[in-house]
JSON list of N, CA and C in Angstrom, two decimals:
[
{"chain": "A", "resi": 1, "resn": "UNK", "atom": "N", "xyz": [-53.64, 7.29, -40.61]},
{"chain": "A", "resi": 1, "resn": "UNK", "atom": "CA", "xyz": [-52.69, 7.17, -39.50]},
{"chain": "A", "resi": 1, "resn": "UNK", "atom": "C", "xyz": [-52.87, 8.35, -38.56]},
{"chain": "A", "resi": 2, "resn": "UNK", "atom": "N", "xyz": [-52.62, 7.83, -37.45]},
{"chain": "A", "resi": 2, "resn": "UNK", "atom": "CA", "xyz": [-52.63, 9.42, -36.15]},
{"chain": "A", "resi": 2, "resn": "UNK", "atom": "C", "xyz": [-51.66, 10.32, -35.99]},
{"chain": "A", "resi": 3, "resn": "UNK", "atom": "N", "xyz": [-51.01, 11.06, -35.70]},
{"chain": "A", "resi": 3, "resn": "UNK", "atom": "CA", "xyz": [-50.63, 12.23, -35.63]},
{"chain": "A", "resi": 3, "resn": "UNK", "atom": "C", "xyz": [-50.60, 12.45, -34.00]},
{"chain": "A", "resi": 4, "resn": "UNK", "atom": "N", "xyz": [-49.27, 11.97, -33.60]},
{"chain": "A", "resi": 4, "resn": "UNK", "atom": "CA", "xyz": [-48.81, 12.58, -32.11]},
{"chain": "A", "resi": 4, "resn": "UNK", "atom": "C", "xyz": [-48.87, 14.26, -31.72]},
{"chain": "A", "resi": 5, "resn": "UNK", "atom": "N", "xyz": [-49.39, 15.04, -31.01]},
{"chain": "A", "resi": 5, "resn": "UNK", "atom": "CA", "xyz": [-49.47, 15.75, -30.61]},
{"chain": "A", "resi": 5, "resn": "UNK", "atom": "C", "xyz": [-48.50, 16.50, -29.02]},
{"chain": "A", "resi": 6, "resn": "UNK", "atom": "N", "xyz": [-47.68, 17.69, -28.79]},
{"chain": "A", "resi": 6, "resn": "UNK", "atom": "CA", "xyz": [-46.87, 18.03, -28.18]},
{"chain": "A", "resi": 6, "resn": "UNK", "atom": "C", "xyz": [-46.08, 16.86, -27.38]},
{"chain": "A", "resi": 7, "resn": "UNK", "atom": "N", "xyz": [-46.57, 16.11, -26.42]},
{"chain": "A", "resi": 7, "resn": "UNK", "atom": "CA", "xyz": [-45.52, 15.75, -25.25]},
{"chain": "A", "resi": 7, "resn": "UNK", "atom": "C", "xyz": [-45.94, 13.74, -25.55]},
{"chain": "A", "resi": 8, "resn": "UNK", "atom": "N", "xyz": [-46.96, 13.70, -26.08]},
{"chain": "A", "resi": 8, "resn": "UNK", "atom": "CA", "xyz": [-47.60, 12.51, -26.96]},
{"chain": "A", "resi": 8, "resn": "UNK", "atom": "C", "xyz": [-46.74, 11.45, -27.63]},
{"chain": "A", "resi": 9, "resn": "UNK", "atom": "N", "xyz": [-46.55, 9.98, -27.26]},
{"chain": "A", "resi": 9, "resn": "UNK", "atom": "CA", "xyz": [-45.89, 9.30, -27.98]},
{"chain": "A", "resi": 9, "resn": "UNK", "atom": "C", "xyz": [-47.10, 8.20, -28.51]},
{"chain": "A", "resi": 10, "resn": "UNK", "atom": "N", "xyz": [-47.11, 7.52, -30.00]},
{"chain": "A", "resi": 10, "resn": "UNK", "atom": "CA", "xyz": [-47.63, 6.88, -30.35]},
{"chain": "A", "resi": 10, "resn": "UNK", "atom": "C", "xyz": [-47.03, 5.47, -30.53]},
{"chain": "A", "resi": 11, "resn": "UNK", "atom": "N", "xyz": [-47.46, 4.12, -29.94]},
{"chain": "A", "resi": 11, "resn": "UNK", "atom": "CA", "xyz": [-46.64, 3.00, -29.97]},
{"chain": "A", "resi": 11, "resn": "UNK", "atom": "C", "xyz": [-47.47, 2.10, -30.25]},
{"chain": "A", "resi": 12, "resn": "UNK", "atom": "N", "xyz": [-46.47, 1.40, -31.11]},
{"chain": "A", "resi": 12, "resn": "UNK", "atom": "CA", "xyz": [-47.08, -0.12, -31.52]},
{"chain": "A", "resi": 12, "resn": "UNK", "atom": "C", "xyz": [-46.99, -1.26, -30.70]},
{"chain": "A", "resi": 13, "resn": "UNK", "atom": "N", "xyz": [-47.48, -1.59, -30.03]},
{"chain": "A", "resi": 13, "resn": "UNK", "atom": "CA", "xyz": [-47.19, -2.60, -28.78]},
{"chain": "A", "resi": 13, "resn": "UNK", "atom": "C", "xyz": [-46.83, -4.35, -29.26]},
{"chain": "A", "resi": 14, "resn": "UNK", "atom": "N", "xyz": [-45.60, -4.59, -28.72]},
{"chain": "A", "resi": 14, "resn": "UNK", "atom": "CA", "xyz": [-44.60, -5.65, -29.24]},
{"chain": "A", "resi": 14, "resn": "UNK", "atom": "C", "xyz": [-45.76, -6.93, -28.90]},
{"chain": "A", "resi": 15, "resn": "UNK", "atom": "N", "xyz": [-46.28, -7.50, -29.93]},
{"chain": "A", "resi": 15, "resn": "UNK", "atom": "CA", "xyz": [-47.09, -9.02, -29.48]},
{"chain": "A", "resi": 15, "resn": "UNK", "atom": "C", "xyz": [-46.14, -10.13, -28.57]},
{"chain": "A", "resi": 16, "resn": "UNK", "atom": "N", "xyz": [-45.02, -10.12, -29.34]},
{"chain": "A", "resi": 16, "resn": "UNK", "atom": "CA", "xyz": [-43.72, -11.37, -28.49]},
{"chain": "A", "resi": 16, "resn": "UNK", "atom": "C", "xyz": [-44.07, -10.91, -27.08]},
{"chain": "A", "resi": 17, "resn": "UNK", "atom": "N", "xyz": [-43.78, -9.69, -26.89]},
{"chain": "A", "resi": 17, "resn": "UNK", "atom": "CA", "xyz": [-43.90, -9.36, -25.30]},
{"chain": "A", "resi": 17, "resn": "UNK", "atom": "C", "xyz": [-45.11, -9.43, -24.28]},
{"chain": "A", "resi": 18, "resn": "UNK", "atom": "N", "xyz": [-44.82, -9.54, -23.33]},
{"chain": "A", "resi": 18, "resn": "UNK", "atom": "CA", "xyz": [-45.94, -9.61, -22.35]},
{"chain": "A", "resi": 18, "resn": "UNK", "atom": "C", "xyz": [-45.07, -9.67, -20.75]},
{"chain": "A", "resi": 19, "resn": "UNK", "atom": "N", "xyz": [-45.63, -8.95, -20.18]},
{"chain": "A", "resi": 19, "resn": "UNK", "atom": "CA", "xyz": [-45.49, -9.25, -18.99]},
{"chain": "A", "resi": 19, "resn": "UNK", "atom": "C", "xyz": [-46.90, -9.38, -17.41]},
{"chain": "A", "resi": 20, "resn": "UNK", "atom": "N", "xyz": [-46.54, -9.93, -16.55]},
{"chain": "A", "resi": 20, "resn": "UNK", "atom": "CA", "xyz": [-47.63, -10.66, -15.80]},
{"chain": "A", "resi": 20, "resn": "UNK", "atom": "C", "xyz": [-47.32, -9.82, -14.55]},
{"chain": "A", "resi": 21, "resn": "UNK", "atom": "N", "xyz": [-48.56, -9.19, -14.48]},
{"chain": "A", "resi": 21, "resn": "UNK", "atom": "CA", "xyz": [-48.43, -8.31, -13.33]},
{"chain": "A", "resi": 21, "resn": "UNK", "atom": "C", "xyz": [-49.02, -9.18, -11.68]},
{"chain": "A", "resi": 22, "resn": "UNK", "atom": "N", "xyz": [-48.72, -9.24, -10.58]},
{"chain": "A", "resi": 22, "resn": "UNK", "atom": "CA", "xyz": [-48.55, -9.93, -9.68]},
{"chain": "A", "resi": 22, "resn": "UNK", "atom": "C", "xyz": [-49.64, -9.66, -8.72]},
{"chain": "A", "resi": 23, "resn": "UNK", "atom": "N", "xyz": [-50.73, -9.60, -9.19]},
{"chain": "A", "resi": 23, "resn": "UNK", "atom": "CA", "xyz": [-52.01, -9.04, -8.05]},
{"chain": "A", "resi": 23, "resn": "UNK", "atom": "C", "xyz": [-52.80, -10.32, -7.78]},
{"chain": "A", "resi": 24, "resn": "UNK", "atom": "N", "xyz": [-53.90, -10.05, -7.53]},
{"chain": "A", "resi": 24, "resn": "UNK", "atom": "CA", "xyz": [-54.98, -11.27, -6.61]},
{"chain": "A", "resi": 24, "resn": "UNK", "atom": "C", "xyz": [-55.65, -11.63, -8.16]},
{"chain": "A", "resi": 25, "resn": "UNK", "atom": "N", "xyz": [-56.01, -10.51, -9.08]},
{"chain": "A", "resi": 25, "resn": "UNK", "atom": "CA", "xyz": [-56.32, -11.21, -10.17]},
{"chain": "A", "resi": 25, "resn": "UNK", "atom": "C", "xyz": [-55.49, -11.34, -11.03]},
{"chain": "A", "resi": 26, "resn": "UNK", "atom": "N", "xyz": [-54.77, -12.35, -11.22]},
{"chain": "A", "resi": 26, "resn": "UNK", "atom": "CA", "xyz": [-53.80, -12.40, -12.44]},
{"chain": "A", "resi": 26, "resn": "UNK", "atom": "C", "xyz": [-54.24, -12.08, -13.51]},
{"chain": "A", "resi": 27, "resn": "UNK", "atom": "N", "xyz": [-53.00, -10.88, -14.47]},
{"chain": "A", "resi": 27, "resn": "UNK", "atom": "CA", "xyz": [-53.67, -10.83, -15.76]},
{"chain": "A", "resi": 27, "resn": "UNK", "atom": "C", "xyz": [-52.75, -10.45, -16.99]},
{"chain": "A", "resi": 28, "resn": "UNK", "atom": "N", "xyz": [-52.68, -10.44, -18.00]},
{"chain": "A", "resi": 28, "resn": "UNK", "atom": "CA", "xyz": [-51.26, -10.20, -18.58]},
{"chain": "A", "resi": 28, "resn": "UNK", "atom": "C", "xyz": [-52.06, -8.61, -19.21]},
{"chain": "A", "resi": 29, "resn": "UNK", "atom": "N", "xyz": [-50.50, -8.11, -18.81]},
{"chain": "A", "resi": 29, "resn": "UNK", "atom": "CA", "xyz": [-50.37, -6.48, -19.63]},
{"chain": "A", "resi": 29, "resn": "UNK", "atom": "C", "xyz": [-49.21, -6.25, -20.68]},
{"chain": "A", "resi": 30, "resn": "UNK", "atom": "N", "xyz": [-49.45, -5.47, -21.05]},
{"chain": "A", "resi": 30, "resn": "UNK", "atom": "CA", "xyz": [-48.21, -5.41, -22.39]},
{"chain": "A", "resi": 30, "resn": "UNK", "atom": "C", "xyz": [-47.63, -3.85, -22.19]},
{"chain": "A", "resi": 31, "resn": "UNK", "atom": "N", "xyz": [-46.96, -3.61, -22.19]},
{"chain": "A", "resi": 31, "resn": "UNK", "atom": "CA", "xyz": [-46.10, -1.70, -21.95]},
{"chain": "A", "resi": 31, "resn": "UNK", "atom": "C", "xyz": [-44.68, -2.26, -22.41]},
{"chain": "A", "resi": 32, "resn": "UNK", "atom": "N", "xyz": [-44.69, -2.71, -23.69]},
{"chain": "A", "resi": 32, "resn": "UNK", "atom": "CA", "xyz": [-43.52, -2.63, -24.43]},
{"chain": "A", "resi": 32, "resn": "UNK", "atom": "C", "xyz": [-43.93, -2.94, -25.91]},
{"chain": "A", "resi": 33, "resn": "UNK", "atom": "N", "xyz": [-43.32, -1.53, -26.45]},
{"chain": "A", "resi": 33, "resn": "UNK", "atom": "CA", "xyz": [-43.44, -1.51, -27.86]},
{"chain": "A", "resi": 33, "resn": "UNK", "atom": "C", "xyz": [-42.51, -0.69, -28.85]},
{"chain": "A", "resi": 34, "resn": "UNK", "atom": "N", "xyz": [-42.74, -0.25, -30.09]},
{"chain": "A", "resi": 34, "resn": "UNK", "atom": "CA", "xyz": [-41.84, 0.58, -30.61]},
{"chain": "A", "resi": 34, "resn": "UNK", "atom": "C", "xyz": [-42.93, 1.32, -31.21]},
{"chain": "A", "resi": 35, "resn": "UNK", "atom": "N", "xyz": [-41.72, 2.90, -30.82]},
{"chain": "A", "resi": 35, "resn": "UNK", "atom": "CA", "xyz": [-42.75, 4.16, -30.99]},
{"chain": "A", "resi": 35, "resn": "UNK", "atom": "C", "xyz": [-42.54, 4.38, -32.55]},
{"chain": "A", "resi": 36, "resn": "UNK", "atom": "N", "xyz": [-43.83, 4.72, -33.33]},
{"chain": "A", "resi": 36, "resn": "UNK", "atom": "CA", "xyz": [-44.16, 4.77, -34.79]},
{"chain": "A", "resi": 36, "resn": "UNK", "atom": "C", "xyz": [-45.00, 5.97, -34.93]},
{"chain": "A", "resi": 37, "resn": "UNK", "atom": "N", "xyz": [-44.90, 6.89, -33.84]},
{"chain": "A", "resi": 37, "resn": "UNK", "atom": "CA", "xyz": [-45.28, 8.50, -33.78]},
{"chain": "A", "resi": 37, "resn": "UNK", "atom": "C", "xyz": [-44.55, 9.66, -32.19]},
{"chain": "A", "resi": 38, "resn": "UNK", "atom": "N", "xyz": [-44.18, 10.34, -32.65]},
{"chain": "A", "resi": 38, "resn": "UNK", "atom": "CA", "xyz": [-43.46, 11.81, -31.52]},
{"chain": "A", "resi": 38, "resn": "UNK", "atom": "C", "xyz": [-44.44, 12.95, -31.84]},
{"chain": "A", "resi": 39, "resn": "UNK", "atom": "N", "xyz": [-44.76, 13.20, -30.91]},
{"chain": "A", "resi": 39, "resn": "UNK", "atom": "CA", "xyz": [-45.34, 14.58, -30.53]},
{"chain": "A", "resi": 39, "resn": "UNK", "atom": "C", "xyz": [-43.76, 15.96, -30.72]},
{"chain": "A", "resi": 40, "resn": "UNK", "atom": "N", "xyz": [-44.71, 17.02, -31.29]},
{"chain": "A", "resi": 40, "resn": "UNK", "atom": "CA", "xyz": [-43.53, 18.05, -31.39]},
{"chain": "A", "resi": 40, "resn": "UNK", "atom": "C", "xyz": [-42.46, 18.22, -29.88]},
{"chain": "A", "resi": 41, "resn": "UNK", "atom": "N", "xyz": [-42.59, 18.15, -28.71]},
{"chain": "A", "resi": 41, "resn": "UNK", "atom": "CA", "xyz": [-42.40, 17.95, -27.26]},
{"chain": "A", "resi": 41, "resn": "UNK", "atom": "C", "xyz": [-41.55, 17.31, -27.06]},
{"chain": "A", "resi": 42, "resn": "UNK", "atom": "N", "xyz": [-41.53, 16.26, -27.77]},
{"chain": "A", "resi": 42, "resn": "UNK", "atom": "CA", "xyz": [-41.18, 14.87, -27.52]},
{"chain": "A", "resi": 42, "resn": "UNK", "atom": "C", "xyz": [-39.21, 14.72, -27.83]},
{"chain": "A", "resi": 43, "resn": "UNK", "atom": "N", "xyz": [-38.72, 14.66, -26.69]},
{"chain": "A", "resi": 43, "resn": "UNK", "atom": "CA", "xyz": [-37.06, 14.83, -26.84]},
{"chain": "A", "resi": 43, "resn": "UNK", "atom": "C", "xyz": [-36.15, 13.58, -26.23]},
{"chain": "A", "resi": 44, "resn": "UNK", "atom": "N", "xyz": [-36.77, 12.63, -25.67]},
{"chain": "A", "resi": 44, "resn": "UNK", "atom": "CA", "xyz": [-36.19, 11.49, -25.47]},
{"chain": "A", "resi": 44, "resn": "UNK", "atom": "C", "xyz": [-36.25, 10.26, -25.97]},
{"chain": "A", "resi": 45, "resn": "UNK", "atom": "N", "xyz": [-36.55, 10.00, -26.79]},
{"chain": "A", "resi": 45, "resn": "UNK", "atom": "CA", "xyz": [-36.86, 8.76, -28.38]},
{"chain": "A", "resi": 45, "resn": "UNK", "atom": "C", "xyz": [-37.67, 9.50, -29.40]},
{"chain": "A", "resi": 46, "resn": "UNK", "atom": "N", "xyz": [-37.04, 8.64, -30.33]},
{"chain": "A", "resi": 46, "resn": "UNK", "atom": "CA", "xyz": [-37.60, 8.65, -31.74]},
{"chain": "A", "resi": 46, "resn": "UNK", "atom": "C", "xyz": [-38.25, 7.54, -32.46]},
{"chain": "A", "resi": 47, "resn": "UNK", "atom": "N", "xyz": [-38.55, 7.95, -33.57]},
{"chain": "A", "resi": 47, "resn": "UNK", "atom": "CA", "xyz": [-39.38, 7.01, -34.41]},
{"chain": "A", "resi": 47, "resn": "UNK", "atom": "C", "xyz": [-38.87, 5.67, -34.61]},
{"chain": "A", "resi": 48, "resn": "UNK", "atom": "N", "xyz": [-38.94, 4.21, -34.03]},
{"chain": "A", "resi": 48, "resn": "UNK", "atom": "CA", "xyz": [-38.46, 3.18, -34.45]},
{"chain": "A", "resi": 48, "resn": "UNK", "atom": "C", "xyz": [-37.86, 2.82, -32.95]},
{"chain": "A", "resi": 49, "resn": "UNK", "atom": "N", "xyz": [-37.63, 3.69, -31.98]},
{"chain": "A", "resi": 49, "resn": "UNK", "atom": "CA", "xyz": [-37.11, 2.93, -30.41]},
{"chain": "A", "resi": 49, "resn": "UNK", "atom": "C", "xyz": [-37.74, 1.99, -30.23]},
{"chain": "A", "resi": 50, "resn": "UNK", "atom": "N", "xyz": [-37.89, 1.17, -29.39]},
{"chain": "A", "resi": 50, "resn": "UNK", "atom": "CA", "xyz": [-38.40, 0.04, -28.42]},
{"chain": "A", "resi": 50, "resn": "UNK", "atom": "C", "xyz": [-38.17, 1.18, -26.92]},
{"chain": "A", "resi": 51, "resn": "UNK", "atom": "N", "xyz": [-39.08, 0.76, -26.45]},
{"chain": "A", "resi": 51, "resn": "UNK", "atom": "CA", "xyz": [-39.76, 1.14, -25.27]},
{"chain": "A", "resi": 51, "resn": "UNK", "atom": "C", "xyz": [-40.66, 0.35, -24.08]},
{"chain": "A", "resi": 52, "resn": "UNK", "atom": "N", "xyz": [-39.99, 0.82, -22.75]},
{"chain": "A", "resi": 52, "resn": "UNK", "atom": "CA", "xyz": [-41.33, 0.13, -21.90]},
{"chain": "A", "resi": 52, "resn": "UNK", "atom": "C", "xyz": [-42.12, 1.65, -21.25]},
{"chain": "A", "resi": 53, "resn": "UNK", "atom": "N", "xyz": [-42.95, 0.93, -21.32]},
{"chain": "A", "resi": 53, "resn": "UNK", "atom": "CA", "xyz": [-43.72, 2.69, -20.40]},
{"chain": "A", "resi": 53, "resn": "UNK", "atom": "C", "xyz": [-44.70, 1.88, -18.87]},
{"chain": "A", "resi": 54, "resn": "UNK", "atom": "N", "xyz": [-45.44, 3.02, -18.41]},
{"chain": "A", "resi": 54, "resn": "UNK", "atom": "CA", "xyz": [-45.65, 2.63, -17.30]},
{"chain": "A", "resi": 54, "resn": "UNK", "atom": "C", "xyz": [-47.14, 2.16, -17.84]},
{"chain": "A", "resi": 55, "resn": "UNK", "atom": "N", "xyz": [-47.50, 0.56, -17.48]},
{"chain": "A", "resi": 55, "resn": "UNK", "atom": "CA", "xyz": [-48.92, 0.09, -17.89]},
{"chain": "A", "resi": 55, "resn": "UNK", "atom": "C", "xyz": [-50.33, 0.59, -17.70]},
{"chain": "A", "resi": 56, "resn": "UNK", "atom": "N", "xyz": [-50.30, 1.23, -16.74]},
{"chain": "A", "resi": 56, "resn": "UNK", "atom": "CA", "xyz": [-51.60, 2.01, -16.44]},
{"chain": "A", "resi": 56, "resn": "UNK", "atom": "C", "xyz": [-51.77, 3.41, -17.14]},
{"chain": "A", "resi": 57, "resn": "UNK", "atom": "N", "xyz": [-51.01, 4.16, -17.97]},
{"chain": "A", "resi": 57, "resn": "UNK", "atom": "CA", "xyz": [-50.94, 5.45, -18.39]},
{"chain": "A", "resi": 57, "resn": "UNK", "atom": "C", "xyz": [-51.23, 5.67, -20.19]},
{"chain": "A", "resi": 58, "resn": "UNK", "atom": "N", "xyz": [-51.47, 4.48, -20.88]},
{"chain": "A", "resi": 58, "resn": "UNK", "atom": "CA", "xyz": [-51.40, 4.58, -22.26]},
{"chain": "A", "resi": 58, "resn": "UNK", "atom": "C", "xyz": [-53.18, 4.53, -22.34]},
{"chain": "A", "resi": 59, "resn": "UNK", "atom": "N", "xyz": [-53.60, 4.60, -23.82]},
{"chain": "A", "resi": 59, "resn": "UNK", "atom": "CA", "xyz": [-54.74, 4.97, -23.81]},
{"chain": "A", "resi": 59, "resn": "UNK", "atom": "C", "xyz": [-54.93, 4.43, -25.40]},
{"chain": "A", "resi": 60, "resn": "UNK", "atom": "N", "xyz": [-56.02, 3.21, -25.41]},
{"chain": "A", "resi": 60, "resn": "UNK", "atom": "CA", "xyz": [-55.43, 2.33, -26.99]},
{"chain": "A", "resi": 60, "resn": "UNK", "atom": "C", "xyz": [-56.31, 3.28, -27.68]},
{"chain": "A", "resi": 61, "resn": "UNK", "atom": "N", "xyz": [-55.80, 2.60, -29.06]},
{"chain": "A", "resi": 61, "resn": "UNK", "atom": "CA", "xyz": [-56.49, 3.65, -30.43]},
{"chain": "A", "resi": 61, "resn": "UNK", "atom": "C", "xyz": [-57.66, 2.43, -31.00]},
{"chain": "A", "resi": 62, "resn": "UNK", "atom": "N", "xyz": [-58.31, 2.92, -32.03]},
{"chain": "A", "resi": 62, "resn": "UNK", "atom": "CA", "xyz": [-59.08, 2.25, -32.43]},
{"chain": "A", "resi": 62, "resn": "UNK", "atom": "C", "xyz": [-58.09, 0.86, -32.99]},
{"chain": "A", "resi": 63, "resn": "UNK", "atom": "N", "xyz": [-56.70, 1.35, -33.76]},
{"chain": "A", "resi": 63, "resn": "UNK", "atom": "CA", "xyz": [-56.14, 0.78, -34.81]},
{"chain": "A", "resi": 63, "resn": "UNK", "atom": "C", "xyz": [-55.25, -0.47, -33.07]},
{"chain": "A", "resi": 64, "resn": "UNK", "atom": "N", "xyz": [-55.43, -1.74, -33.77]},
{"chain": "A", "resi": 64, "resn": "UNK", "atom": "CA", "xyz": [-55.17, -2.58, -33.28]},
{"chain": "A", "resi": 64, "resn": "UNK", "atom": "C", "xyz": [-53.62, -2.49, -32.86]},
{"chain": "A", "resi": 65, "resn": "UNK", "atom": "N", "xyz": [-53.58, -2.50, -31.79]},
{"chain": "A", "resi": 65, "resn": "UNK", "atom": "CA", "xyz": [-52.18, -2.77, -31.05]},
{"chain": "A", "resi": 65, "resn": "UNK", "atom": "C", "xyz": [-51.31, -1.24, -31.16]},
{"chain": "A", "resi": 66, "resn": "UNK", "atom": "N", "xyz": [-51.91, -0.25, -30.94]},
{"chain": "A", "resi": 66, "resn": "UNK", "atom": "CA", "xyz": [-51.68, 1.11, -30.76]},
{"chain": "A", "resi": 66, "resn": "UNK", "atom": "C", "xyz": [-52.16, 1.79, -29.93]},
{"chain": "A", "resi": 67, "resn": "UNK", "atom": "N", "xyz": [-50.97, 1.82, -28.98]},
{"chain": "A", "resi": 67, "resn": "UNK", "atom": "CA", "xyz": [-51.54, 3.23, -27.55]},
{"chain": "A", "resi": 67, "resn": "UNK", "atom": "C", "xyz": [-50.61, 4.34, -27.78]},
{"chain": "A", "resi": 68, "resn": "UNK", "atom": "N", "xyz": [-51.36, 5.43, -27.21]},
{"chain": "A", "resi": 68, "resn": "UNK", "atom": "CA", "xyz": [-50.76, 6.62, -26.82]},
{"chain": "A", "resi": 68, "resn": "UNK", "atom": "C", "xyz": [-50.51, 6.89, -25.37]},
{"chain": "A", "resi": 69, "resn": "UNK", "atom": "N", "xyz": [-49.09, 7.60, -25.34]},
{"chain": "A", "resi": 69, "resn": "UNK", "atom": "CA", "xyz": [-48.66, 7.57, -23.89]},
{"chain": "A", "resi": 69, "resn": "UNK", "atom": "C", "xyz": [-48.01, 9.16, -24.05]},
{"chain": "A", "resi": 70, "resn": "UNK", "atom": "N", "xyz": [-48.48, 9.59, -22.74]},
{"chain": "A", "resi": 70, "resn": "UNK", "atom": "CA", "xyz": [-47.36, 10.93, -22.30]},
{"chain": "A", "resi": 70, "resn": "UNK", "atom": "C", "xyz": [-46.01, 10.59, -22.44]},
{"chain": "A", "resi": 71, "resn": "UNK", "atom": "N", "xyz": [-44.97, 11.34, -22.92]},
{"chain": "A", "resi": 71, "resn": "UNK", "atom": "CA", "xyz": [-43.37, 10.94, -22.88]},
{"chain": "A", "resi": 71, "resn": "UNK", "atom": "C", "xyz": [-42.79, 10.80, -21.10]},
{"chain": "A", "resi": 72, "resn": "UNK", "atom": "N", "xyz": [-43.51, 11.62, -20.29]},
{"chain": "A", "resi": 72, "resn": "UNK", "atom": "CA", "xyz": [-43.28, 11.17, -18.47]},
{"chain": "A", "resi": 72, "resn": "UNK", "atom": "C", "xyz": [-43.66, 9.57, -18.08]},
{"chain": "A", "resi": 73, "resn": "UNK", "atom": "N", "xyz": [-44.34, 9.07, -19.13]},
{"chain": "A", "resi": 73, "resn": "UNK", "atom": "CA", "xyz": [-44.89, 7.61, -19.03]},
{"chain": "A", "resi": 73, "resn": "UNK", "atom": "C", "xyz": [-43.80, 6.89, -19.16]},
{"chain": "A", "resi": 74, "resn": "UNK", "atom": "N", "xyz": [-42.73, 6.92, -20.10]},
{"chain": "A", "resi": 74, "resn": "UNK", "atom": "CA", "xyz": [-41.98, 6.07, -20.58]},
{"chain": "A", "resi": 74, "resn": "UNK", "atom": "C", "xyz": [-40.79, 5.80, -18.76]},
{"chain": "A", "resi": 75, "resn": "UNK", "atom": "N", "xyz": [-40.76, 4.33, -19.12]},
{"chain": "A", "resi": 75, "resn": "UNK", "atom": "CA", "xyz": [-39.80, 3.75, -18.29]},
{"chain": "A", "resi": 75, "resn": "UNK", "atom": "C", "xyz": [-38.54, 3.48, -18.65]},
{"chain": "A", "resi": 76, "resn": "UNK", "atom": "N", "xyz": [-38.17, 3.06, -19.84]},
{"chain": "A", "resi": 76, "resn": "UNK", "atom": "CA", "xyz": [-36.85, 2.50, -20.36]},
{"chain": "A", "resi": 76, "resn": "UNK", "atom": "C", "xyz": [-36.59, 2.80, -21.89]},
{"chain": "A", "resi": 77, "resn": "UNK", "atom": "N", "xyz": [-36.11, 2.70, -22.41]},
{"chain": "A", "resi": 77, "resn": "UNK", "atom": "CA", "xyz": [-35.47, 2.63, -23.72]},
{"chain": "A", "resi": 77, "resn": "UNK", "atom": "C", "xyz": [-34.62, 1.32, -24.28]}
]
């Protein structure tokens, strides 16, 4: 398993969810999940939230359906 680092959130990205972003190429993105790692930094959710973050800012892991996002990424709770 990975290991969040200072300001670092680790999330499991929700399959049910999806949302459809509205450009010339349609395409579905996903930026909602529940976080299953905090960076030491990390002061506005914890382990087990649901979360949306901003779609362009996460960065996937090898391990299927896991990105890492800066905690300034997050949109909602």
């Amino acid at each position: 398993m990975y290991k969040a680092i200072k300001d670092r959130i680790i999330i499991r990205l929700d399959e049910s969810e999806e949302r459809i972003l509205r450009l010339p190429d349609l395409h579905k993105i996903r930026n909602i999940g529940q976080v299953v790692q905090v960076g030491a930094k990390v002061d506005s959710v914890k382990i087990g939230d649901k979360v949306i973050f901003h779609p362009y800012d996460e960065i996937s892991l090898p391990e299927k359906n896991l990105v890492v996002v800066r905690e300034k990424s997050l949109l909602a709770t």
